[in-house]
Coordinates of C-alpha atoms in Angstrom, one line a residue:
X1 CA 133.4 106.7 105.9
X2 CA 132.0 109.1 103.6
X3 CA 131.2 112.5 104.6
X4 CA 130.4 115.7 103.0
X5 CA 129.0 117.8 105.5
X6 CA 130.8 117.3 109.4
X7 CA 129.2 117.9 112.6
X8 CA 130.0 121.6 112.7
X9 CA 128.0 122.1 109.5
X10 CA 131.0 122.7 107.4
X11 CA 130.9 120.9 103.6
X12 CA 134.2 119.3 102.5
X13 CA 135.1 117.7 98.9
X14 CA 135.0 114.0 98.5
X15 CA 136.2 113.1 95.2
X16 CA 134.0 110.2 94.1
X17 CA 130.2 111.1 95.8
X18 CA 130.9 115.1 96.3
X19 CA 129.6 115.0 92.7
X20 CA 126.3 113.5 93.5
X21 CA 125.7 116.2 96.1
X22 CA 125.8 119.0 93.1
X23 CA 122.1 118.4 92.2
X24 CA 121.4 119.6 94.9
X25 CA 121.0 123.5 94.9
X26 CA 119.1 125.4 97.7
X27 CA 116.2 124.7 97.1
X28 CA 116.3 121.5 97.6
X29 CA 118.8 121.8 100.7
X30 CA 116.1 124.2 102.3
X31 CA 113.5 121.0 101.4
X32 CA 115.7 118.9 103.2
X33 CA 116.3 120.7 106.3
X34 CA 112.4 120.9 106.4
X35 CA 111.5 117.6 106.3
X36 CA 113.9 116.5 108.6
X37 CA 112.2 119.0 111.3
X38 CA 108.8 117.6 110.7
X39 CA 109.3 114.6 110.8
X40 CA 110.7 115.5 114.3
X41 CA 107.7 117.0 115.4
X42 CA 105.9 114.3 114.5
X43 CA 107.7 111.2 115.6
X44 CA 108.2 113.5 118.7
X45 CA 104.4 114.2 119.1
X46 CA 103.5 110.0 118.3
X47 CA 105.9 109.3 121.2
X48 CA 103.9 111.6 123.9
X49 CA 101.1 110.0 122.2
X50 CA 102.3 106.5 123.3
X51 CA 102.6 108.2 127.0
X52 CA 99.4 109.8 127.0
X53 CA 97.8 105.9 125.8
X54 CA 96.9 106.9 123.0
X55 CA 98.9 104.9 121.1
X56 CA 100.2 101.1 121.8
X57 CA 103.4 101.5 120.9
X58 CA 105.7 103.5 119.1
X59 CA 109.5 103.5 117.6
X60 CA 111.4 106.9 117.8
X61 CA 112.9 107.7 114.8
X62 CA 114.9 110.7 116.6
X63 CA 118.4 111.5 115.4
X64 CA 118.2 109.3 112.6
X65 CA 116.6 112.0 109.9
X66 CA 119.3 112.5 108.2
X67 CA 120.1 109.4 107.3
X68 CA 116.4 108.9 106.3
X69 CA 115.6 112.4 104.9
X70 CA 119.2 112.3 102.9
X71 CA 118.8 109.1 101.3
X72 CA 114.6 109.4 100.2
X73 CA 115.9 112.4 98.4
X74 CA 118.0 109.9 96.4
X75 CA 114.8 108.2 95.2
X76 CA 113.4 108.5 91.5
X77 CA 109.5 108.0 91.2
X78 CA 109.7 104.2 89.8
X79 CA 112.0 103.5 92.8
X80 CA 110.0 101.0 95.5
X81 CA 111.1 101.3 99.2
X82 CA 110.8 98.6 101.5
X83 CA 110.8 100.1 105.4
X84 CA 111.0 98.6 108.6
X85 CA 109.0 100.1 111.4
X86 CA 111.0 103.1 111.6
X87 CA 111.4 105.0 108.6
X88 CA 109.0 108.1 108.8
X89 CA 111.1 110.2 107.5
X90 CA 111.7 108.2 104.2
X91 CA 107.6 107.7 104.3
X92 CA 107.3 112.0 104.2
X93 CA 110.1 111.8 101.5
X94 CA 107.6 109.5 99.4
X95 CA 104.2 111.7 100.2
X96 CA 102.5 109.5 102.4
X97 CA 100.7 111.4 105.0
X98 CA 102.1 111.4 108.4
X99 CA 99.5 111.2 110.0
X100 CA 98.6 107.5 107.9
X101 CA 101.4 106.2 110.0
X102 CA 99.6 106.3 113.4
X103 CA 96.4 103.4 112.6
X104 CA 99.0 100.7 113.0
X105 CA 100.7 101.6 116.1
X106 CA 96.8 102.5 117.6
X107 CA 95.6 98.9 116.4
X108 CA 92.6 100.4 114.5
X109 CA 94.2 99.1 111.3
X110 CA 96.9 96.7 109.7
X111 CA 98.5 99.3 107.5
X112 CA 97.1 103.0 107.0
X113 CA 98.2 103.6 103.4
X114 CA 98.1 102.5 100.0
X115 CA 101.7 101.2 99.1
X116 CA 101.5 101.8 95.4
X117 CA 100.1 104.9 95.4
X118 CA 103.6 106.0 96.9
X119 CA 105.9 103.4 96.0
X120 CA 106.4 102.7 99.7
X121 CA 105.4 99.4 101.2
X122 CA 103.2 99.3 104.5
X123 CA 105.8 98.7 107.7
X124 CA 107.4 95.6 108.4
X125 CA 107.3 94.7 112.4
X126 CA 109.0 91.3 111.8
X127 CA 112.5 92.0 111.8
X128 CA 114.4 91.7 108.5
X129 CA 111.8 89.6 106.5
X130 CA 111.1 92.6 104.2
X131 CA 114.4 92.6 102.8
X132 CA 113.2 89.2 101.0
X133 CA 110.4 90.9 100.0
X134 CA 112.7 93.5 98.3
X135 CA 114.5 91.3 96.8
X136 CA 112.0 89.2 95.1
X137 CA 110.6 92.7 94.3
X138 CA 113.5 93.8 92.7
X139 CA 114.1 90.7 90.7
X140 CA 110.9 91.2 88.9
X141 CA 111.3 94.2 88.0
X142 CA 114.7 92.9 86.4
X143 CA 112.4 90.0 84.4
X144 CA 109.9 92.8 83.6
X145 CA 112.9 94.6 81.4
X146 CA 112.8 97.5 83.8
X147 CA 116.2 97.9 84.2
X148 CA 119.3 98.5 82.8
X149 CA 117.3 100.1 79.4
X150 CA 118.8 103.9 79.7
X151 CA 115.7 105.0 79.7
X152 CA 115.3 107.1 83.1
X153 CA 111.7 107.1 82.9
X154 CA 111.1 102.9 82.8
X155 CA 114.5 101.8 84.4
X156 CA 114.1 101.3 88.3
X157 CA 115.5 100.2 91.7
X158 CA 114.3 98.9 95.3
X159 CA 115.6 99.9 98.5
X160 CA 115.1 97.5 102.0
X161 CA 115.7 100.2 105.0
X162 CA 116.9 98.0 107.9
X163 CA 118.5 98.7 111.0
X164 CA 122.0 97.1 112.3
X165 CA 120.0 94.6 114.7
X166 CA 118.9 93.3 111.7
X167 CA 121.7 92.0 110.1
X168 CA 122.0 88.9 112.4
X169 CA 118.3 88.0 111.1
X170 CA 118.7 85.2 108.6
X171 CA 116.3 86.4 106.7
X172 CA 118.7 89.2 105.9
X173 CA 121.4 86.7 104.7
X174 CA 119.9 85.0 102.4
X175 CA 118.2 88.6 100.7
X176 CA 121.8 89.3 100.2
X177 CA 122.7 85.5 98.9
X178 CA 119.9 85.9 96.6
X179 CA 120.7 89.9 95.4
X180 CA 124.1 88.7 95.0
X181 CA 123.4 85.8 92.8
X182 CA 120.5 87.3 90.5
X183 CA 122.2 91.0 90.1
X184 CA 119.3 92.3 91.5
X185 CA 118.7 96.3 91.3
X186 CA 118.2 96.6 95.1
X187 CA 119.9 99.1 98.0
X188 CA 120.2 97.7 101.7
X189 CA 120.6 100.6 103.4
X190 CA 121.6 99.7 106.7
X191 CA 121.1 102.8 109.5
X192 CA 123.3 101.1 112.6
X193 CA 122.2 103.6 115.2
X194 CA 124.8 101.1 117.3
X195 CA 122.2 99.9 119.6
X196 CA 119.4 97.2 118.1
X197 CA 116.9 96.7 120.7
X198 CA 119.8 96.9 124.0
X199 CA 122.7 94.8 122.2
X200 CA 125.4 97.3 121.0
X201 CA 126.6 96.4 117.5
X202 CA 130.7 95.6 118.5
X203 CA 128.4 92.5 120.0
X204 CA 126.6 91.4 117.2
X205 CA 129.4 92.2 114.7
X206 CA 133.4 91.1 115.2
X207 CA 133.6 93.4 112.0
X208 CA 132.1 96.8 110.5
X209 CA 128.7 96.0 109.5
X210 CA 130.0 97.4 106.0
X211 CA 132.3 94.6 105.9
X212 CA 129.0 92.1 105.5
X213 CA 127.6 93.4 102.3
X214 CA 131.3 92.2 101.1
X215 CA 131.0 88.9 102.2
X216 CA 128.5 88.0 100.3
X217 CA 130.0 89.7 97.2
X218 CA 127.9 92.7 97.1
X219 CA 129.4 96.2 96.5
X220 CA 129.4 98.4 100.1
X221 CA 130.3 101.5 101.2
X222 CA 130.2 103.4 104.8
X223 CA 128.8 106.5 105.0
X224 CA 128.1 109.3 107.9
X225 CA 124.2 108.8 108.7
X226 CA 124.4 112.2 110.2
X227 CA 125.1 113.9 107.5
X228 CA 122.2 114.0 104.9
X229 CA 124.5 115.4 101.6
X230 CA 126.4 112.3 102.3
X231 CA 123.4 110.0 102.5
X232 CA 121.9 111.5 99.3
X233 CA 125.3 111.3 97.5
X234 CA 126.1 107.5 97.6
X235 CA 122.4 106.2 98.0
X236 CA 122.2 108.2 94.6
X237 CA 125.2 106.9 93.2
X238 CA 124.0 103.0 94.2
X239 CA 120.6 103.4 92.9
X240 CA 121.5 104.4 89.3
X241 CA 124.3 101.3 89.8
X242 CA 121.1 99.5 90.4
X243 CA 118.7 101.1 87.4
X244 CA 121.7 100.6 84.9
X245 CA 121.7 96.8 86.0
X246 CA 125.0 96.5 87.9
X247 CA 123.6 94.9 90.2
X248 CA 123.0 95.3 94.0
X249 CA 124.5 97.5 96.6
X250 CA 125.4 97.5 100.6
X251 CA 125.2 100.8 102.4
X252 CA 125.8 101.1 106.0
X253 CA 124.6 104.8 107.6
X254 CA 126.4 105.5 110.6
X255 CA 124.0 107.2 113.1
X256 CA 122.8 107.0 116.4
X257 CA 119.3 106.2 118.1
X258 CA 118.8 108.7 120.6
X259 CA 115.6 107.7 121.6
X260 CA 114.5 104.2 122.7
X261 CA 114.3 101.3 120.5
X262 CA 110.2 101.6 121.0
X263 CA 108.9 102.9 123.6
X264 CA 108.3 100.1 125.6
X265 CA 112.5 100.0 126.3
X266 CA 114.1 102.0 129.0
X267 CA 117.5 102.9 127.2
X268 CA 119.0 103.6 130.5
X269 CA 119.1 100.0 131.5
X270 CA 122.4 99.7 129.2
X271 CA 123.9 103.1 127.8
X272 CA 125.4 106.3 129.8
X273 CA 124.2 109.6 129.3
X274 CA 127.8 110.3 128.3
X275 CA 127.4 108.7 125.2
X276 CA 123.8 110.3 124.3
X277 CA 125.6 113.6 124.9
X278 CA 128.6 113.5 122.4
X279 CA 126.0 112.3 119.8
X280 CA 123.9 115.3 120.4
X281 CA 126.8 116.7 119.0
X282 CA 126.4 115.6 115.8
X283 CA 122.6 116.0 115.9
X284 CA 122.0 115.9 111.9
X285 CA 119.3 118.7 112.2
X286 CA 121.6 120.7 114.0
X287 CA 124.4 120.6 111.6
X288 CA 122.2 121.4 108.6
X289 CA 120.8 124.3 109.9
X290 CA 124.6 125.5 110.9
X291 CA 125.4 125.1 107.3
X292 CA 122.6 127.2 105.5
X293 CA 123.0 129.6 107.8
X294 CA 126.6 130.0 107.3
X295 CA 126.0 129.9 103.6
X296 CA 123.1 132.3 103.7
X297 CA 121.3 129.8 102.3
X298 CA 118.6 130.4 104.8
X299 CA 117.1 133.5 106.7
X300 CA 115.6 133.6 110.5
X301 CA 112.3 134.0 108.7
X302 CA 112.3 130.9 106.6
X303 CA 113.4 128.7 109.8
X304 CA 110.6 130.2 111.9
X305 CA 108.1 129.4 109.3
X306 CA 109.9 126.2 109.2
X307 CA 109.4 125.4 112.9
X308 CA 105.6 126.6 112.8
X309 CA 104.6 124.1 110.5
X310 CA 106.4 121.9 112.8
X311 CA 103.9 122.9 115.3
X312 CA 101.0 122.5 113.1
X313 CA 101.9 119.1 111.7
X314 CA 102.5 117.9 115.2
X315 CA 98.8 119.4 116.3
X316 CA 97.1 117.8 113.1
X317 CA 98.7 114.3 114.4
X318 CA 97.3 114.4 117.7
X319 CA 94.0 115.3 117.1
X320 CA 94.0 112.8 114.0
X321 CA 95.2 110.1 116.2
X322 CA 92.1 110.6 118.6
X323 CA 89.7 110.0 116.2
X324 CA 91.5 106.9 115.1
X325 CA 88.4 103.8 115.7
X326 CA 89.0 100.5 114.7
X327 CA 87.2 99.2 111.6
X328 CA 84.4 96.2 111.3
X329 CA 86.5 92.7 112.3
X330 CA 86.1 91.6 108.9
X331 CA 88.7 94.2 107.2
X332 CA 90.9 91.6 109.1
X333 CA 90.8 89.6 106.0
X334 CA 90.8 92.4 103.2
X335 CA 94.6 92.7 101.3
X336 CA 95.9 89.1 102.6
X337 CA 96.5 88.0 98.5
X338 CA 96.0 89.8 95.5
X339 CA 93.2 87.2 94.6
X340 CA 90.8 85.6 96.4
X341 CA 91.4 83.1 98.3
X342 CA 88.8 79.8 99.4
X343 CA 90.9 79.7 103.3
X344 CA 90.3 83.6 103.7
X345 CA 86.7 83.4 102.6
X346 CA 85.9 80.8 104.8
X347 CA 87.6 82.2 107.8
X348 CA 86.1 85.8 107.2
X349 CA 82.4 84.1 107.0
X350 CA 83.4 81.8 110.2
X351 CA 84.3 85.6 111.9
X352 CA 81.1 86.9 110.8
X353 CA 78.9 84.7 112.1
X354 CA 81.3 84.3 115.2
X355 CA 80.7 88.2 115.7
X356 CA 77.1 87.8 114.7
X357 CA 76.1 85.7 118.5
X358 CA 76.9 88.4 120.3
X359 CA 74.1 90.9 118.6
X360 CA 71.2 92.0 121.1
X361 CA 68.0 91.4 120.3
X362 CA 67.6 94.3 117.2
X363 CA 70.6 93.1 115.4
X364 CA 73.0 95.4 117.3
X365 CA 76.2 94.0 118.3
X366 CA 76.6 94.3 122.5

């Protein structure tokens, strides 16, 4: 398993993804550690939301930042990302507004953002079916020429974020059958936070999920989700595999869901605290802020301003989410093809004059 930085925040030399890591000078390792905290705050804040009912639903992203933060980081601008539900740090990476997030899990709205302005597709609750979608996206943008040109401005890659539950979805199979067999420039990063929904993955998987990437004759490599250097370094080094046309890649992140799988599980039902404890251990904020301390790489006053942003962002979410009203019934039917389409039209008109029998007497809808 690759690791550059361990749980006690110390960095150590790996010989063929250290090198990776070397982009990234302070700067950018002060970015990191920030944007792992707010996204914290924020998936932290959207899941007292849920308690308050003010949201639906919601799926904790907690203890899985690094994984997310670390490998967004990796991302070039051309670079689409295909999420599941659960990726908000990897949506904060790619400058979507956090606060965009919340309209779907409120049921005022179907997505919240616009994917292209971003390069980050809306969230995908079915499990696994977007990694087909990143596939096919991937394989036309190989028939476009947009990869494997040397040219770092037009050549690009696609990465499917999916969790370990998801690799016993057939839909995730045959993404891999088809990557496999066209070359595709895609990354299936995998973060097995070992749980899925209440299945631990030594159930769904006689072998290391790493081991099915190789099955299906696709490149892999296992790699510390903790640690966020680590994350960065190989999801770097398969996306220019990718963008150089070498074809796809199969990353599993080793991490750990601390939370529950949404917040409509009780995680108690089936795991021990003792467990939840030792990976507290390896929290991946925690370790990151042991190492730039110990490297002077950060001061008291930049993690204080650090954590009151945190604050902030979390405040801005809640009081956005409140104002959060569903749209008119007909934005049901907006975005469902790129063209129009003679079915949609007729069922938005049929929805219109459905909605229309219920108006009082002045035209106002009761």
């Amino acid at each position: 398993m690759v690791q550059l930085l361990d749980a006690e925040g110390r960095r150590h030399h790996h010989p063929e993804y250290g090198p990776f890591a070397e982009s990234l000078d302070a700067d950018a390792l002060r970015a990191m550690y920030r944007d792992m905290v707010l996204t914290r705050a924020f998936d932290t804040q959207a899941t007292s939301l849920q308690r308050q009912g003010e949201l639906g639903l919601w799926p904790p992203c907690l203890g899985q930042e690094g994984a997310q933060i670390g490998s967004a980081y990796a991302l070039a601008p051309r670079d689409f990302v295909f999420p599941s539900y659960r990726e908000h740090g990897v949506a904060l990476v790619r400058g979507v507004d956090l606060r965009d997030l919340l309209p779907l899990f409120r049921g005022t709205r179907h997505g919240g953002w616009d994917p292209h302005a971003h390069n980050f597709h809306l969230y995908s609750i079915v499990i696994g079916s977007h990694t087909l979608h990143a596939v096919g996206y991937a394989m036309g943008a190989q028939r476009d020429g947009d990869v494997g040109t040397g040219d770092p401005e037009r050549d690009r890659a696609v990465v499917a974020y999916f969790g370990d539950g998801a690799t016993s979805q057939g839909d995730v199979s045959e993404a891999l059958v088809f990557a496999a067999s066209a070359n595709a420039p895609v990354v299936f990063f995998v973060q097995n936070n070992h749980w899925a929904i209440s299945v631990p993955t030594t159930t769904q998987s006689r072998v290391p999920l790493v081991r099915r990437g190789s099955g299906f004759g696709v490149p892999s490599v296992r790699v510390d989700g903790n640690d966020p250097l680590a994350c960065y370094a190989v999801t770097k080094a398969a996306l220019e595999r990718a963008r150089s046309g070498s074809g796809p890649t199969f990353v599993e992140a080793v991490t750990y869901r601390m939370g529950a799988h949404t917040t409509s599980d009780d995680p108690t039902r089936y795991r021990d605290r003792a467990e939840e404890d030792l990976w507290r251990t390896k929290d991946p904020i925690l370790r990151m802020r042991t190492y730039l301390a110990a490297e002077s790489l950060a001061d008291d006053a930049f993690l204080a301003r650090v954590d009151e942003e945190a604050d902030e962002l979390a405040a801005a979410a809640r009081d956005h989410c409140r104002t959060l009203e569903a749209g008119p019934p007909e934005t049901l039917f907006d975005h469902v093809y790129a063209a129009p389409h003679p079915l949609v039209a007729e069922e938005r008109a049929e929805m219109t004059a459905f909605e229309a029998g219920f108006a009082d007497d002045e035209g106002e809808a009761r």
